[in-house]
Coordinates of N, CA and C in Angstrom, one line a residue:
X885 N 40.5 -19.6 -16.8 CA 41.2 -19.6 -17.7 C 42.8 -20.1 -17.2
X886 N 42.5 -19.9 -16.2 CA 43.9 -20.2 -15.3 C 43.8 -20.1 -13.3
X887 N 44.3 -21.5 -12.8 CA 43.9 -21.0 -11.1 C 45.4 -20.7 -11.4
X888 N 45.3 -20.1 -9.7 CA 46.2 -19.2 -9.5 C 46.1 -19.8 -8.0
X889 N 47.7 -20.3 -7.0 CA 47.5 -20.6 -5.8 C 48.1 -19.6 -4.8
X890 N 48.0 -19.5 -4.1 CA 48.6 -18.3 -2.8 C 49.6 -18.7 -2.1
X891 N 50.6 -17.7 -1.9 CA 51.0 -16.3 -2.4 C 51.4 -16.5 -3.8
X892 N 50.4 -15.4 -4.4 CA 50.4 -15.3 -6.0 C 51.8 -14.9 -6.4
X893 N 52.4 -15.1 -7.3 CA 53.2 -14.7 -7.9 C 53.0 -13.6 -8.8
X894 N 53.6 -12.3 -8.7 CA 53.0 -11.6 -9.9 C 53.5 -12.0 -10.8
X895 N 54.6 -12.4 -11.5 CA 54.8 -12.5 -13.3 C 53.6 -13.9 -13.9
X896 N 53.2 -14.2 -12.7 CA 52.1 -15.6 -13.2 C 51.3 -15.0 -13.3
X897 N 50.8 -13.6 -12.3 CA 49.7 -13.1 -12.6 C 49.2 -12.5 -13.6
X898 N 50.6 -11.4 -13.8 CA 50.5 -10.1 -15.0 C 50.4 -11.4 -16.6
X899 N 51.3 -12.3 -16.3 CA 50.6 -13.6 -17.5 C 49.2 -14.0 -17.7
X900 N 48.5 -14.1 -16.8 CA 47.6 -14.4 -16.5 C 46.6 -13.6 -17.3
X901 N 46.2 -12.9 -16.5 CA 46.0 -11.3 -17.0 C 46.5 -11.2 -18.4
X902 N 47.1 -11.4 -19.2 CA 47.5 -10.8 -20.5 C 46.6 -11.9 -21.4
X903 N 46.8 -13.4 -20.8 CA 46.2 -14.4 -21.6 C 44.4 -13.9 -21.6
X904 N 43.7 -13.0 -20.5 CA 42.3 -13.0 -20.1 C 41.6 -12.1 -21.0
X905 N 42.9 -11.4 -21.1 CA 42.4 -10.1 -21.8 C 42.3 -10.1 -23.5
X906 N 43.8 -11.1 -23.7 CA 43.2 -11.8 -25.5 C 42.4 -12.4 -25.7
X907 N 41.5 -13.6 -24.7 CA 40.6 -13.9 -24.9 C 39.2 -13.5 -24.7
X908 N 39.1 -12.0 -23.8 CA 37.9 -11.5 -24.1 C 37.8 -10.5 -25.4
X909 N 38.7 -10.1 -26.0 CA 39.1 -9.5 -27.1 C 38.5 -10.4 -28.6
X910 N 38.7 -11.7 -28.5 CA 38.6 -12.6 -29.0 C 36.6 -13.0 -28.9
X911 N 35.8 -12.5 -27.8 CA 34.7 -12.8 -28.0 C 33.9 -12.3 -29.1
X912 N 33.0 -13.8 -29.4 CA 31.9 -13.6 -30.7 C 30.6 -12.4 -30.4
X913 N 31.0 -11.4 -31.5 CA 29.7 -10.6 -31.2 C 28.5 -10.9 -32.2
X914 N 27.3 -11.5 -32.3 CA 26.4 -11.3 -32.9 C 25.6 -10.2 -33.8
X915 N 25.5 -10.7 -35.5 CA 25.0 -9.0 -35.3 C 23.0 -9.7 -35.8
X916 N 22.5 -8.8 -35.3 CA 21.0 -9.0 -35.2 C 20.4 -8.7 -36.5
X917 N 19.8 -9.5 -37.3 CA 19.6 -8.6 -38.6 C 18.1 -9.1 -39.3
X918 N 17.2 -8.3 -39.7 CA 16.3 -7.8 -39.9 C 15.9 -8.6 -41.2
X919 N 15.4 -9.9 -41.5 CA 15.0 -10.7 -42.6 C 13.4 -10.6 -42.7
X920 N 13.3 -9.5 -42.9 CA 11.3 -9.4 -43.4 C 10.6 -9.4 -41.7
X921 N 9.8 -10.8 -41.7 CA 9.1 -11.1 -40.7 C 9.7 -11.7 -39.6
X922 N 11.0 -11.9 -39.7 CA 11.6 -12.7 -38.7 C 13.1 -11.7 -38.2
X923 N 13.7 -12.2 -37.0 CA 15.2 -11.3 -36.8 C 15.9 -12.6 -36.5
X924 N 17.0 -12.6 -37.4 CA 18.1 -13.7 -36.8 C 19.3 -12.8 -36.4
X925 N 19.8 -14.2 -35.6 CA 21.2 -13.6 -35.2 C 22.6 -14.3 -36.3
X926 N 23.6 -13.7 -36.3 CA 24.9 -14.5 -37.3 C 26.1 -13.8 -36.9
X927 N 26.6 -14.4 -36.5 CA 27.4 -14.2 -36.1 C 29.0 -13.5 -37.6
X928 N 29.3 -12.9 -37.6 CA 29.7 -12.0 -38.5 C 31.1 -13.1 -38.9
X929 N 32.2 -13.3 -37.7 CA 33.6 -15.1 -38.5 C 32.5 -15.7 -39.3
X930 N 31.6 -15.9 -39.0 CA 30.8 -17.2 -39.6 C 30.4 -17.0 -41.3
X931 N 30.3 -15.7 -41.5 CA 30.1 -15.7 -42.7 C 31.1 -15.5 -44.0
X932 N 30.8 -16.7 -44.6 CA 32.3 -16.8 -45.9 C 32.0 -15.8 -47.1
X933 N 30.6 -15.3 -47.2 CA 30.3 -13.9 -48.4 C 29.1 -13.6 -48.4
X934 N 29.2 -12.5 -49.2 CA 27.8 -11.8 -49.4 C 27.5 -11.4 -50.4
X935 N 26.6 -11.8 -51.5 CA 26.2 -11.4 -52.9 C 25.0 -10.2 -52.7
X936 N 24.9 -9.4 -53.6 CA 24.2 -8.2 -54.0 C 23.8 -9.0 -55.1
X937 N 22.2 -8.5 -54.7 CA 21.1 -8.8 -55.8 C 19.5 -8.0 -55.5
X938 N 20.1 -6.9 -56.8 CA 19.2 -5.6 -56.6 C 19.1 -5.3 -55.0
X939 N 18.1 -4.8 -55.0 CA 17.9 -4.1 -53.3 C 18.5 -5.2 -52.1
X940 N 18.9 -6.5 -52.3 CA 18.9 -7.0 -51.5 C 20.4 -7.4 -51.5
X941 N 21.0 -8.3 -50.2 CA 21.9 -9.2 -49.8 C 21.6 -10.3 -49.7
X942 N 22.9 -10.8 -50.3 CA 22.7 -13.1 -49.6 C 23.4 -12.4 -48.8
X943 N 23.4 -13.6 -47.8 CA 24.3 -13.5 -46.7 C 24.8 -15.7 -46.8
X944 N 25.5 -15.7 -47.3 CA 26.0 -17.1 -47.1 C 27.0 -17.3 -45.7
X945 N 26.6 -18.6 -44.8 CA 27.8 -18.8 -43.7 C 27.1 -20.1 -43.2
X946 N 28.3 -20.9 -42.5 CA 28.1 -21.7 -42.1 C 27.0 -22.4 -42.2
X947 N 26.1 -21.8 -41.8 CA 24.4 -22.3 -41.2 C 23.6 -22.3 -42.5
X948 N 24.0 -21.9 -43.2 CA 23.1 -21.7 -44.1 C 22.8 -20.4 -45.3
X949 N 22.2 -19.8 -45.6 CA 21.8 -18.1 -46.5 C 20.9 -17.7 -45.8
X950 N 20.6 -16.2 -46.3 CA 19.6 -15.4 -45.8 C 19.5 -14.4 -46.4
X951 N 18.6 -14.2 -46.9 CA 18.3 -12.3 -48.1 C 17.8 -11.9 -47.2
X952 N 18.4 -10.6 -47.4 CA 18.3 -9.8 -46.2 C 18.2 -7.9 -47.6
X953 N 17.3 -7.0 -47.0 CA 16.8 -5.7 -47.8 C 17.7 -5.1 -46.8
X954 N 19.4 -4.7 -47.7 CA 20.1 -3.5 -47.2 C 21.3 -3.8 -49.0
X955 N 21.6 -2.2 -48.7 CA 22.4 -1.8 -49.9 C 23.9 -2.7 -50.0
X956 N 24.6 -2.2 -50.8 CA 26.7 -2.9 -50.9 C 26.9 -1.8 -49.5
X957 N 27.3 -1.0 -49.7 CA 27.7 -0.2 -48.7 C 27.2 0.0 -47.1
X958 N 26.0 -0.5 -46.7 CA 25.3 -0.5 -45.4 C 25.9 -2.4 -45.2
X959 N 25.8 -3.1 -45.9 CA 26.4 -4.5 -45.7 C 28.3 -4.6 -45.1
X960 N 28.6 -2.7 -45.9 CA 30.4 -3.9 -45.2 C 30.3 -2.7 -44.3
X961 N 29.3 -2.0 -43.7 CA 29.4 -0.9 -42.5 C 28.9 -2.3 -41.5
X962 N 27.7 -2.8 -41.8 CA 27.1 -3.7 -40.8 C 28.5 -4.6 -40.6
X963 N 29.3 -5.5 -41.7 CA 30.4 -6.5 -41.6 C 31.5 -5.6 -40.6
X964 N 32.3 -4.9 -41.1 CA 33.3 -4.0 -40.4 C 34.2 -5.2 -41.1
X965 N 35.7 -4.9 -39.8 CA 36.9 -5.6 -40.3 C 36.7 -6.4 -40.7
X966 N 37.8 -7.4 -42.0 CA 37.5 -8.9 -42.2 C 37.1 -9.2 -43.5
X967 N 36.8 -8.5 -43.8 CA 35.3 -8.3 -45.5 C 36.1 -7.5 -46.4
X968 N 35.9 -7.7 -47.8 CA 36.4 -7.4 -48.6 C 35.9 -7.7 -49.8
X969 N 35.4 -6.2 -50.0 CA 34.2 -6.0 -51.3 C 35.0 -6.7 -53.1
X970 N 34.9 -7.9 -53.1 CA 36.1 -8.2 -54.2 C 35.6 -7.7 -55.9
X971 N 34.0 -7.8 -56.0 CA 33.5 -6.5 -57.0 C 32.7 -6.5 -56.9
X972 N 32.0 -5.6 -57.6 CA 30.6 -4.9 -57.4 C 29.5 -5.5 -56.7
X973 N 29.5 -7.0 -56.5 CA 28.4 -7.5 -56.0 C 28.2 -8.8 -55.4
X974 N 30.1 -8.6 -54.8 CA 30.2 -10.0 -53.5 C 31.3 -9.0 -52.8
X975 N 31.2 -9.8 -51.2 CA 31.7 -9.3 -50.2 C 32.5 -10.4 -49.8
X976 N 33.9 -10.8 -49.8 CA 34.2 -12.3 -49.3 C 35.1 -12.3 -47.5
X977 N 34.7 -13.2 -46.5 CA 35.4 -13.1 -45.5 C 36.3 -13.0 -45.7
X978 N 37.3 -12.5 -45.1 CA 39.0 -12.9 -45.6 C 39.4 -14.0 -45.0
X979 N 38.9 -14.1 -43.9 CA 39.1 -15.5 -43.3 C 38.9 -16.9 -43.9
X980 N 38.2 -16.6 -44.6 CA 37.8 -18.0 -45.8 C 38.3 -18.1 -47.2
X981 N 39.4 -17.1 -47.7 CA 39.8 -16.8 -48.4 C 40.9 -18.2 -48.5
X982 N 40.9 -18.8 -49.7 CA 41.3 -20.1 -49.8 C 43.0 -20.0 -51.2
X983 N 42.5 -19.2 -51.8 CA 43.3 -19.0 -53.4 C 42.3 -17.5 -54.2
X984 N 43.3 -17.0 -54.1 CA 43.2 -15.6 -55.2 C 44.0 -15.7 -56.8
X985 N 43.0 -15.5 -57.6 CA 43.3 -15.9 -59.2 C 43.5 -14.2 -59.8
X986 N 43.6 -14.1 -60.7 CA 44.1 -12.6 -61.4 C 42.1 -12.5 -61.5
X987 N 40.8 -13.2 -61.8 CA 40.0 -13.0 -62.1 C 39.1 -13.4 -60.7
X988 N 39.3 -14.5 -60.1 CA 38.4 -14.7 -58.7 C 39.3 -15.1 -57.6
X989 N 38.3 -14.9 -56.3 CA 38.8 -15.8 -55.2 C 37.9 -16.9 -54.8
X990 N 38.8 -18.3 -54.6 CA 38.2 -19.3 -54.0 C 38.2 -19.7 -52.4
X991 N 37.3 -20.1 -52.1 CA 37.2 -19.7 -50.7 C 37.2 -21.3 -50.5
X992 N 37.9 -21.2 -48.6 CA 37.9 -23.1 -48.9 C 37.3 -24.1 -48.8
X993 N 35.7 -23.3 -49.1 CA 35.0 -24.9 -49.1 C 34.4 -24.8 -50.8
X994 N 35.1 -24.7 -51.9 CA 35.6 -23.9 -53.3 C 34.8 -23.1 -53.8
X995 N 33.7 -22.2 -53.4 CA 33.2 -21.5 -54.1 C 33.9 -20.5 -54.7
X996 N 33.8 -19.9 -55.8 CA 34.4 -18.9 -56.5 C 33.7 -17.6 -57.0
X997 N 34.5 -17.2 -56.3 CA 33.4 -15.5 -56.6 C 34.2 -14.6 -57.7
X998 N 33.5 -13.8 -58.2 CA 34.3 -12.7 -59.3 C 35.5 -11.7 -58.5
X999 N 36.4 -11.5 -59.2 CA 37.8 -10.6 -59.0 C 36.7 -9.8 -59.7
X1000 N 37.3 -7.8 -59.0 CA 36.9 -7.2 -59.9 C 38.5 -6.6 -61.2
X1001 N 38.2 -6.4 -62.1 CA 39.2 -6.0 -62.8 C 40.3 -5.1 -61.5
X1002 N 41.6 -5.2 -62.2 CA 42.2 -4.2 -61.2 C 42.2 -4.4 -59.4
X1003 N 41.4 -5.5 -59.0 CA 41.6 -5.5 -57.6 C 42.5 -6.2 -56.9
X1004 N 43.0 -7.1 -58.3 CA 44.0 -8.5 -57.0 C 44.8 -7.9 -56.5
X1005 N 45.5 -6.6 -56.5 CA 46.9 -6.4 -55.4 C 46.2 -5.5 -54.7
X1006 N 45.5 -5.1 -54.5 CA 44.9 -4.6 -53.2 C 43.8 -5.5 -52.1
X1007 N 43.5 -6.6 -53.2 CA 43.0 -7.8 -52.2 C 43.9 -8.6 -51.6
X1008 N 45.5 -8.6 -52.7 CA 46.7 -9.3 -51.6 C 46.6 -8.5 -50.3
X1009 N 46.7 -7.6 -50.3 CA 47.5 -6.4 -49.4 C 46.5 -6.3 -48.3
X1010 N 45.2 -6.1 -48.1 CA 44.3 -6.5 -47.1 C 44.5 -7.8 -46.8
X1011 N 44.9 -8.7 -47.4 CA 44.5 -10.5 -47.0 C 45.7 -10.0 -46.0
X1012 N 47.2 -9.8 -46.6 CA 48.2 -9.9 -45.7 C 47.9 -8.7 -44.9
X1013 N 47.5 -8.0 -44.5 CA 47.0 -7.2 -43.5 C 46.5 -8.1 -42.6
X1014 N 45.2 -8.8 -42.7 CA 44.6 -9.8 -41.5 C 44.9 -10.3 -41.7
X1015 N 45.6 -10.7 -42.3 CA 46.7 -12.4 -41.5 C 48.0 -11.6 -40.8
X1016 N 48.6 -10.8 -40.9 CA 49.2 -10.1 -39.9 C 48.5 -9.8 -38.3
X1017 N 46.9 -9.1 -38.9 CA 47.2 -8.8 -37.0 C 46.1 -9.9 -35.8
X1018 N 45.8 -11.0 -37.3 CA 44.5 -11.9 -36.6 C 45.7 -13.4 -37.0

């Protein structure tokens, strides 16, 4: 991260330690998902969006997609912060939202996700909060 020469300046030391603490907080933590006969590692920050189909969720991420037996609520808890349930069947990764209209969420890769009626303002607030914190 940084090289300090002796004698160590107290101000420089704390500056480097603050940077180290910030970098440690940004470490990636993968999710271990049960995909039937196999387990897969997925980093939440790589997930573009998730779609509910019956008793399954389909995760779409940078490296592909995977169908997982999980409910919408379980998936929301599993993913944690940085995601928003746009409609009854879709969860979007806030970091990948490129544009919002009254009826759709357009991701940076061009994928359009339906936005539930009355969700526009709530999504705007969630996106603003996310952008301020990250």
